[in-house]
PDB file of C-alpha atoms in Angstrom:
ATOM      1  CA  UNK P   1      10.664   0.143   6.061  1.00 80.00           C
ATOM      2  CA  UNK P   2       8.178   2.326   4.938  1.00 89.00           C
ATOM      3  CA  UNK P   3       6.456   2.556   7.784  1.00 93.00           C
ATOM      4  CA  UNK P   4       6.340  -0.149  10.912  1.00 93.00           C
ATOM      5  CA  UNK P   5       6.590  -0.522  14.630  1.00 89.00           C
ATOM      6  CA  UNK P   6       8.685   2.287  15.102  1.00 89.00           C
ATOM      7  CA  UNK P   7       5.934   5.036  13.550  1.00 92.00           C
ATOM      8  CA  UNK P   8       4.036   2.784  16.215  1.00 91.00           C
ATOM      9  CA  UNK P   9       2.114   0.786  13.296  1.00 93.00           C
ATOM     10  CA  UNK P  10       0.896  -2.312  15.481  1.00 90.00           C
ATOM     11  CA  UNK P  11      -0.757  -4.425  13.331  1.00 92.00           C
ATOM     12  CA  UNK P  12       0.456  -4.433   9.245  1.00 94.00           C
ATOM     13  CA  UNK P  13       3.798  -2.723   8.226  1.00 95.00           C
ATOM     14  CA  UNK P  14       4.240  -0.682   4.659  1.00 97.00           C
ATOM     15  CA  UNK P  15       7.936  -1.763   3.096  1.00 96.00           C
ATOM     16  CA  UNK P  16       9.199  -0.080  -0.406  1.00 97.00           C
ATOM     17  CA  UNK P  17      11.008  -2.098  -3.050  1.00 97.00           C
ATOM     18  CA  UNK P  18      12.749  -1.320  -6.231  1.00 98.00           C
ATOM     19  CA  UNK P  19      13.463  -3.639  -8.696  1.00 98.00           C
ATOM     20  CA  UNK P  20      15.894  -2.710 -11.365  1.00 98.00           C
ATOM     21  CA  UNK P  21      15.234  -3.938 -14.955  1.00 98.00           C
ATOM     22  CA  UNK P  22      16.134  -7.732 -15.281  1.00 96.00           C
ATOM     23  CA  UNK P  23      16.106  -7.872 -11.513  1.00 98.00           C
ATOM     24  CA  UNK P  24      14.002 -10.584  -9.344  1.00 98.00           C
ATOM     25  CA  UNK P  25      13.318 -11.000  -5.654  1.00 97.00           C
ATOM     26  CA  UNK P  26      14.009 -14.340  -4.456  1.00 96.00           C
ATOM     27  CA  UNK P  27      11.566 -17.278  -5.472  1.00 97.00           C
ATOM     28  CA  UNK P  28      10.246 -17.959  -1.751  1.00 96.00           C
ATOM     29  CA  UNK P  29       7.263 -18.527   0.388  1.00 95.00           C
ATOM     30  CA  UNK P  30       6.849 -17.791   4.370  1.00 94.00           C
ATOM     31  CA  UNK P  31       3.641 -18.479   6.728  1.00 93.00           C
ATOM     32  CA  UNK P  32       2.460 -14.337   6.413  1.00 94.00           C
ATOM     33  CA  UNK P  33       0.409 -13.068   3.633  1.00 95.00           C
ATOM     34  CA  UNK P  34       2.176 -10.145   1.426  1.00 96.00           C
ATOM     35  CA  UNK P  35      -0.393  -7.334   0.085  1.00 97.00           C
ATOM     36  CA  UNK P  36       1.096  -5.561  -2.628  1.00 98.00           C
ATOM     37  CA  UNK P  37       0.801  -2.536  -4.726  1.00 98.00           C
ATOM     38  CA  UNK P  38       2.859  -1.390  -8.020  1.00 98.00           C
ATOM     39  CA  UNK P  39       3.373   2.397  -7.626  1.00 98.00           C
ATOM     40  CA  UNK P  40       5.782   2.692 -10.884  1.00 98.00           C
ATOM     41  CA  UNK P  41       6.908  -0.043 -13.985  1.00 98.00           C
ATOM     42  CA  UNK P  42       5.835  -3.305 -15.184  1.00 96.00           C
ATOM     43  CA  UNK P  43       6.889  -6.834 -14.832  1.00 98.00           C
ATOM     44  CA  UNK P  44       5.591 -10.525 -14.022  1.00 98.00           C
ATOM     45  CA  UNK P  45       4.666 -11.756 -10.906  1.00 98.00           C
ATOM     46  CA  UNK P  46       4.684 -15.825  -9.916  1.00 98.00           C
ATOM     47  CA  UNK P  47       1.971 -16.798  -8.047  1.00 96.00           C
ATOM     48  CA  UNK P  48      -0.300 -19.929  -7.753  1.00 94.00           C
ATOM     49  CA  UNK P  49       2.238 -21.646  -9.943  1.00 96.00           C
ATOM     50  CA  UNK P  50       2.127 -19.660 -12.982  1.00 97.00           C
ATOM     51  CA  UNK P  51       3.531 -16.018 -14.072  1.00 98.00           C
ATOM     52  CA  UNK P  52       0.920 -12.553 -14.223  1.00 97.00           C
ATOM     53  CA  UNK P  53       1.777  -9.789 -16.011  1.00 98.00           C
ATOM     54  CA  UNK P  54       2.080  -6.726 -13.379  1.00 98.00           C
ATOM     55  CA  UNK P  55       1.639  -3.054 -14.323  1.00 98.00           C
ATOM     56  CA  UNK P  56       1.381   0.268 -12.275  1.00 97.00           C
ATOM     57  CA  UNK P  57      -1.497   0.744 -10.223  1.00 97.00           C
ATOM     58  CA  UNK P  58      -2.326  -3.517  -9.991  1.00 98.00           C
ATOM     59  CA  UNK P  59      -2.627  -4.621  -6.218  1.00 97.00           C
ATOM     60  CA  UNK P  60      -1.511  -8.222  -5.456  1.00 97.00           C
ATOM     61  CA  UNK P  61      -2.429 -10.680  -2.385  1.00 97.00           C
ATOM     62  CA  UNK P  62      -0.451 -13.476  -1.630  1.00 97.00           C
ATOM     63  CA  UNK P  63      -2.018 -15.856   0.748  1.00 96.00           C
ATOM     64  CA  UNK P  64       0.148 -17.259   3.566  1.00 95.00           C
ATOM     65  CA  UNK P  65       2.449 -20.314   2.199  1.00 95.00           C
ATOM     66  CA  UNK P  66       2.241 -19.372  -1.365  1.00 97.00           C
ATOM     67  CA  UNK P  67       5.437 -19.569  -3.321  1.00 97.00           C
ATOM     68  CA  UNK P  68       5.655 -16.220  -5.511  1.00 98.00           C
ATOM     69  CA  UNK P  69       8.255 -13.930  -6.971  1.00 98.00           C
ATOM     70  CA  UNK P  70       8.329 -10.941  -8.906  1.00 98.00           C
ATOM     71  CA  UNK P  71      10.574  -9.609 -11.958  1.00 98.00           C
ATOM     72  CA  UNK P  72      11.627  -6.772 -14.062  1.00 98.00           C
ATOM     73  CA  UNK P  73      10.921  -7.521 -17.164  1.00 96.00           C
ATOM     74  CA  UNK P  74      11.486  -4.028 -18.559  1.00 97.00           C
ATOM     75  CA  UNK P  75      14.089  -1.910 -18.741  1.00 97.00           C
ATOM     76  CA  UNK P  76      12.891   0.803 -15.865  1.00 98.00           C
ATOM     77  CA  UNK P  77      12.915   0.351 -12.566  1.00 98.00           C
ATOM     78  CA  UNK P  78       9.890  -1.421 -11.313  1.00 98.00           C
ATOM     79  CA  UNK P  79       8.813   0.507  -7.664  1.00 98.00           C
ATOM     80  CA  UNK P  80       5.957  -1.608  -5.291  1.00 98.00           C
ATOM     81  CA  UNK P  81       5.087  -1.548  -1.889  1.00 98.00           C
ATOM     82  CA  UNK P  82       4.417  -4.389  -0.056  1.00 97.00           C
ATOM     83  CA  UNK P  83       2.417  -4.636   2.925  1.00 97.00           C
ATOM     84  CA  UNK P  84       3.021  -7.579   5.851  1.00 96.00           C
ATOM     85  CA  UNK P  85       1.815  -8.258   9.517  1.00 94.00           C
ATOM     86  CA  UNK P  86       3.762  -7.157  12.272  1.00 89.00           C
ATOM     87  CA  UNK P  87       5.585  -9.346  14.706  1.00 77.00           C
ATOM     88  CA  UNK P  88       8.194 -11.346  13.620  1.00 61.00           C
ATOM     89  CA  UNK P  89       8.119 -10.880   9.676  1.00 59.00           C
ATOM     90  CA  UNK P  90       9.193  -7.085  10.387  1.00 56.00           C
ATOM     91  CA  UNK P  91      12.864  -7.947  11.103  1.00 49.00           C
TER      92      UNK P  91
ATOM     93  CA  UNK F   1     -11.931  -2.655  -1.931  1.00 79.00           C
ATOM     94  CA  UNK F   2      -8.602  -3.548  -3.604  1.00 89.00           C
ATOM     95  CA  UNK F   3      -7.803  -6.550  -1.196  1.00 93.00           C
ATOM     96  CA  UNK F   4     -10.097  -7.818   1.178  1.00 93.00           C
ATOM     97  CA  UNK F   5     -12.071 -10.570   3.133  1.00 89.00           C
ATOM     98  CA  UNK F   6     -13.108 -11.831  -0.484  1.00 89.00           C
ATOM     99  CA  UNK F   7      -9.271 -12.577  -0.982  1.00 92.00           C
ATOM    100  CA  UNK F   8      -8.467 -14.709   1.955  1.00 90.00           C
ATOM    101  CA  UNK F   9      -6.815 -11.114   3.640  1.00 93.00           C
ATOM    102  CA  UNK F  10      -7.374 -11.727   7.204  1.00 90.00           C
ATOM    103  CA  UNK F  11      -5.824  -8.734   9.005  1.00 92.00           C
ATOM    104  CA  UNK F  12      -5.664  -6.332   6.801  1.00 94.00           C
ATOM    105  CA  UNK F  13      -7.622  -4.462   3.954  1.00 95.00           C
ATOM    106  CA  UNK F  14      -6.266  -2.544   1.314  1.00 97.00           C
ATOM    107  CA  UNK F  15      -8.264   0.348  -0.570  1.00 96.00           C
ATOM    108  CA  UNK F  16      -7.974   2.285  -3.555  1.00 97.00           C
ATOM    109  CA  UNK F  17      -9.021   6.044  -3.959  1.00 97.00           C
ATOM    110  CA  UNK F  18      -9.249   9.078  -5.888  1.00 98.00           C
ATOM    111  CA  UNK F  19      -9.943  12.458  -5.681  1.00 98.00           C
ATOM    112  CA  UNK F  20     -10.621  14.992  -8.214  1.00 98.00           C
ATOM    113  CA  UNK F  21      -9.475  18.354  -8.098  1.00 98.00           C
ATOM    114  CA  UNK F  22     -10.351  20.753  -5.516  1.00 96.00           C
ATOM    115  CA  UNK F  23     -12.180  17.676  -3.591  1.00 98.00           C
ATOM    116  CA  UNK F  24     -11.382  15.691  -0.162  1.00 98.00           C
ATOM    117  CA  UNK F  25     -12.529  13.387   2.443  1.00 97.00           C
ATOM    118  CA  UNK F  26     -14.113  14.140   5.032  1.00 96.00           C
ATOM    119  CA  UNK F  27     -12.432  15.063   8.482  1.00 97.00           C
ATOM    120  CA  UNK F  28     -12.973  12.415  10.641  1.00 96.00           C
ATOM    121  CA  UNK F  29     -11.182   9.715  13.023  1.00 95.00           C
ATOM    122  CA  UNK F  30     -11.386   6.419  14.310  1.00 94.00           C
ATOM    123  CA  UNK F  31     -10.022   3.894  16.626  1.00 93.00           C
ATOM    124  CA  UNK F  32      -8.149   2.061  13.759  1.00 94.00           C
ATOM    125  CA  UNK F  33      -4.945   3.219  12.144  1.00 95.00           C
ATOM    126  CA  UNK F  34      -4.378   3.933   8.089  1.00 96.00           C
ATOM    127  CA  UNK F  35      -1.467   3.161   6.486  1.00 97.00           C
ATOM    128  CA  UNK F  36      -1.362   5.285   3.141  1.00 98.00           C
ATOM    129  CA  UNK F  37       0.608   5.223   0.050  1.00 98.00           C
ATOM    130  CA  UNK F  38       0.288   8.187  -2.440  1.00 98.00           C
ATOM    131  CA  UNK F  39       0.457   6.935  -5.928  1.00 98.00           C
ATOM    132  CA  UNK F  40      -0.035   9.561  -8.360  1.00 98.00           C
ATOM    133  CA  UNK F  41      -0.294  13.579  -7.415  1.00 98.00           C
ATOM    134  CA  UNK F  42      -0.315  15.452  -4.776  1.00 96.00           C
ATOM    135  CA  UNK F  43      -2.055  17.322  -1.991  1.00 98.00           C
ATOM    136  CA  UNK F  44      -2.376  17.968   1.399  1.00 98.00           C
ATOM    137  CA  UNK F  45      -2.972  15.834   4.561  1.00 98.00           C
ATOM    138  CA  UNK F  46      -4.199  17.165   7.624  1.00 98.00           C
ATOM    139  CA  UNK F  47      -2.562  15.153  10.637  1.00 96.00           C
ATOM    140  CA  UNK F  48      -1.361  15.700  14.148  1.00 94.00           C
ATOM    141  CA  UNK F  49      -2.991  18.622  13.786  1.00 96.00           C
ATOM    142  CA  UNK F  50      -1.747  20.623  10.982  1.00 97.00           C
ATOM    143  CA  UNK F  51      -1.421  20.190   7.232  1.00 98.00           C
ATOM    144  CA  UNK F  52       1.686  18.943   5.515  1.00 97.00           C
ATOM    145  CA  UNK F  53       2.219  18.473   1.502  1.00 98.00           C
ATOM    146  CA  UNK F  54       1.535  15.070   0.481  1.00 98.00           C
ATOM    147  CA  UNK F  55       3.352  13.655  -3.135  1.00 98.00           C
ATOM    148  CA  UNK F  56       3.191  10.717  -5.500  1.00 97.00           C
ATOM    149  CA  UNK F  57       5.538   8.055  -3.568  1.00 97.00           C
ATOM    150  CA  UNK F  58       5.334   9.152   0.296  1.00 98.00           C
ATOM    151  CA  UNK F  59       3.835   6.851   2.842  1.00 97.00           C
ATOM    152  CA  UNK F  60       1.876   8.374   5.579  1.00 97.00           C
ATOM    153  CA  UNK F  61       0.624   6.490   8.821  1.00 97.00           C
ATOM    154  CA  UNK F  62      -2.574   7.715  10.779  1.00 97.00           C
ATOM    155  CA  UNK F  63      -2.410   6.429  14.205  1.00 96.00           C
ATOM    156  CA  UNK F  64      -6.090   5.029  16.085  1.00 95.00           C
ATOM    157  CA  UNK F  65      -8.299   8.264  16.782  1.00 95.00           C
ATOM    158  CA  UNK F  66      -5.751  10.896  15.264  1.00 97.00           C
ATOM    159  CA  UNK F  67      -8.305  13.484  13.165  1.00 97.00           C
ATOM    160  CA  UNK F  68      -7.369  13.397   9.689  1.00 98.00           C
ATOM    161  CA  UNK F  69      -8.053  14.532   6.050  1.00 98.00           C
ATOM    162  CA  UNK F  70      -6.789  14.606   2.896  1.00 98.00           C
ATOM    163  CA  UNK F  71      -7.443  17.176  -0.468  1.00 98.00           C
ATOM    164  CA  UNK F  72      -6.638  17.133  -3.665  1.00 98.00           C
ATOM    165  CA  UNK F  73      -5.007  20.994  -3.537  1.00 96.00           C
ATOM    166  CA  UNK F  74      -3.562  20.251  -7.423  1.00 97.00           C
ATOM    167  CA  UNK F  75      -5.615  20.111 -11.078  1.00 97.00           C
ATOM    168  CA  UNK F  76      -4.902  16.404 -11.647  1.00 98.00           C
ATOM    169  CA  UNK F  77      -6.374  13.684  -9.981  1.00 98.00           C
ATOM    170  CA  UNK F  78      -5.037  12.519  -6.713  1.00 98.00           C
ATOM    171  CA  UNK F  79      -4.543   8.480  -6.191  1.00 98.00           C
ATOM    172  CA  UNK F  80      -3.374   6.475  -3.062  1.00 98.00           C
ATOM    173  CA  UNK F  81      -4.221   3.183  -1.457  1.00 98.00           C
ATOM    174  CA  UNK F  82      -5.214   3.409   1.982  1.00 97.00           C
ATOM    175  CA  UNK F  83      -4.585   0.195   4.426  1.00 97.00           C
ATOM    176  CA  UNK F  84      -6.466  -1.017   7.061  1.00 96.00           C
ATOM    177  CA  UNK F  85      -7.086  -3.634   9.673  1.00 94.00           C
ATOM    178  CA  UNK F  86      -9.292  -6.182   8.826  1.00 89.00           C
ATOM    179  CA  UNK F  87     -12.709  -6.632  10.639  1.00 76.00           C
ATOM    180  CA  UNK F  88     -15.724  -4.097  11.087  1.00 61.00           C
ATOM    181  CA  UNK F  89     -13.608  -1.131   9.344  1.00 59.00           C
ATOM    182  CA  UNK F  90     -13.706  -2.852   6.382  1.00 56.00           C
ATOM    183  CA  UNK F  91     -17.482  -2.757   6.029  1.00 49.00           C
TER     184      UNK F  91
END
């Protein structure tokens, strides 16, 4: 955690995540919206059914309920942020 | 406006800026909080009264109606993404 309710951030939290190359987050979708930035690296995001190239400096929104991933597809690490409501998505 | 309203984001707003060398924002406050990511350079941030460096990959948070600034003390541009809640702030 970047920062969240214990910098006393109320409302939206900031998390960091790296991916290493030929990693992937889990293929998953949850009832909060994600907000997301790539600080560093390239890959492919999945998101309303169908992969998007990613690159440094690319912001992504993913409603509420939307299935999505993301992957390394490079052979860097791939560094985001990812922003979320607070409340029960922070643990 | 990197994510907004316009994207179905319904808390919270993310932003995109830059500033060139020698430049900065203005120092101000508000009663809603900034969550900031620094993407590329580096700086200084005035919070909580004093300044502190700021560098590509550190987070900062701004609580409600802390004063604040940030310049671009460096000869390259200076790039972060600034969050914030969603509503009048984000006109």
């Amino acid at each position: 955690m970047f920062i969240g309710s214990q910098d006393g951030a109320q409302r939206f939290c900031m998390r960091f995540f790296e991916i290493h190359p030929g990693g992937h987050t889990p293929r998953h979708s949850h009832d909060w919206e994600h907000e997301i930035f790539i600080h560093e690296g390239h890959g492919s995001a999945y998101k309303e059914g169908r992969w998007v190239p990613i690159t440094q400096g690319d912001a992504l929104f993913i409603p509420p309920n939307e299935e999505h991933q993301i992957k390394n597809t490079s052979d860097k690490p791939l560094r985001f942020v990812c922003l979320i409501p607070a409340g029960p998505a922070e643990l």
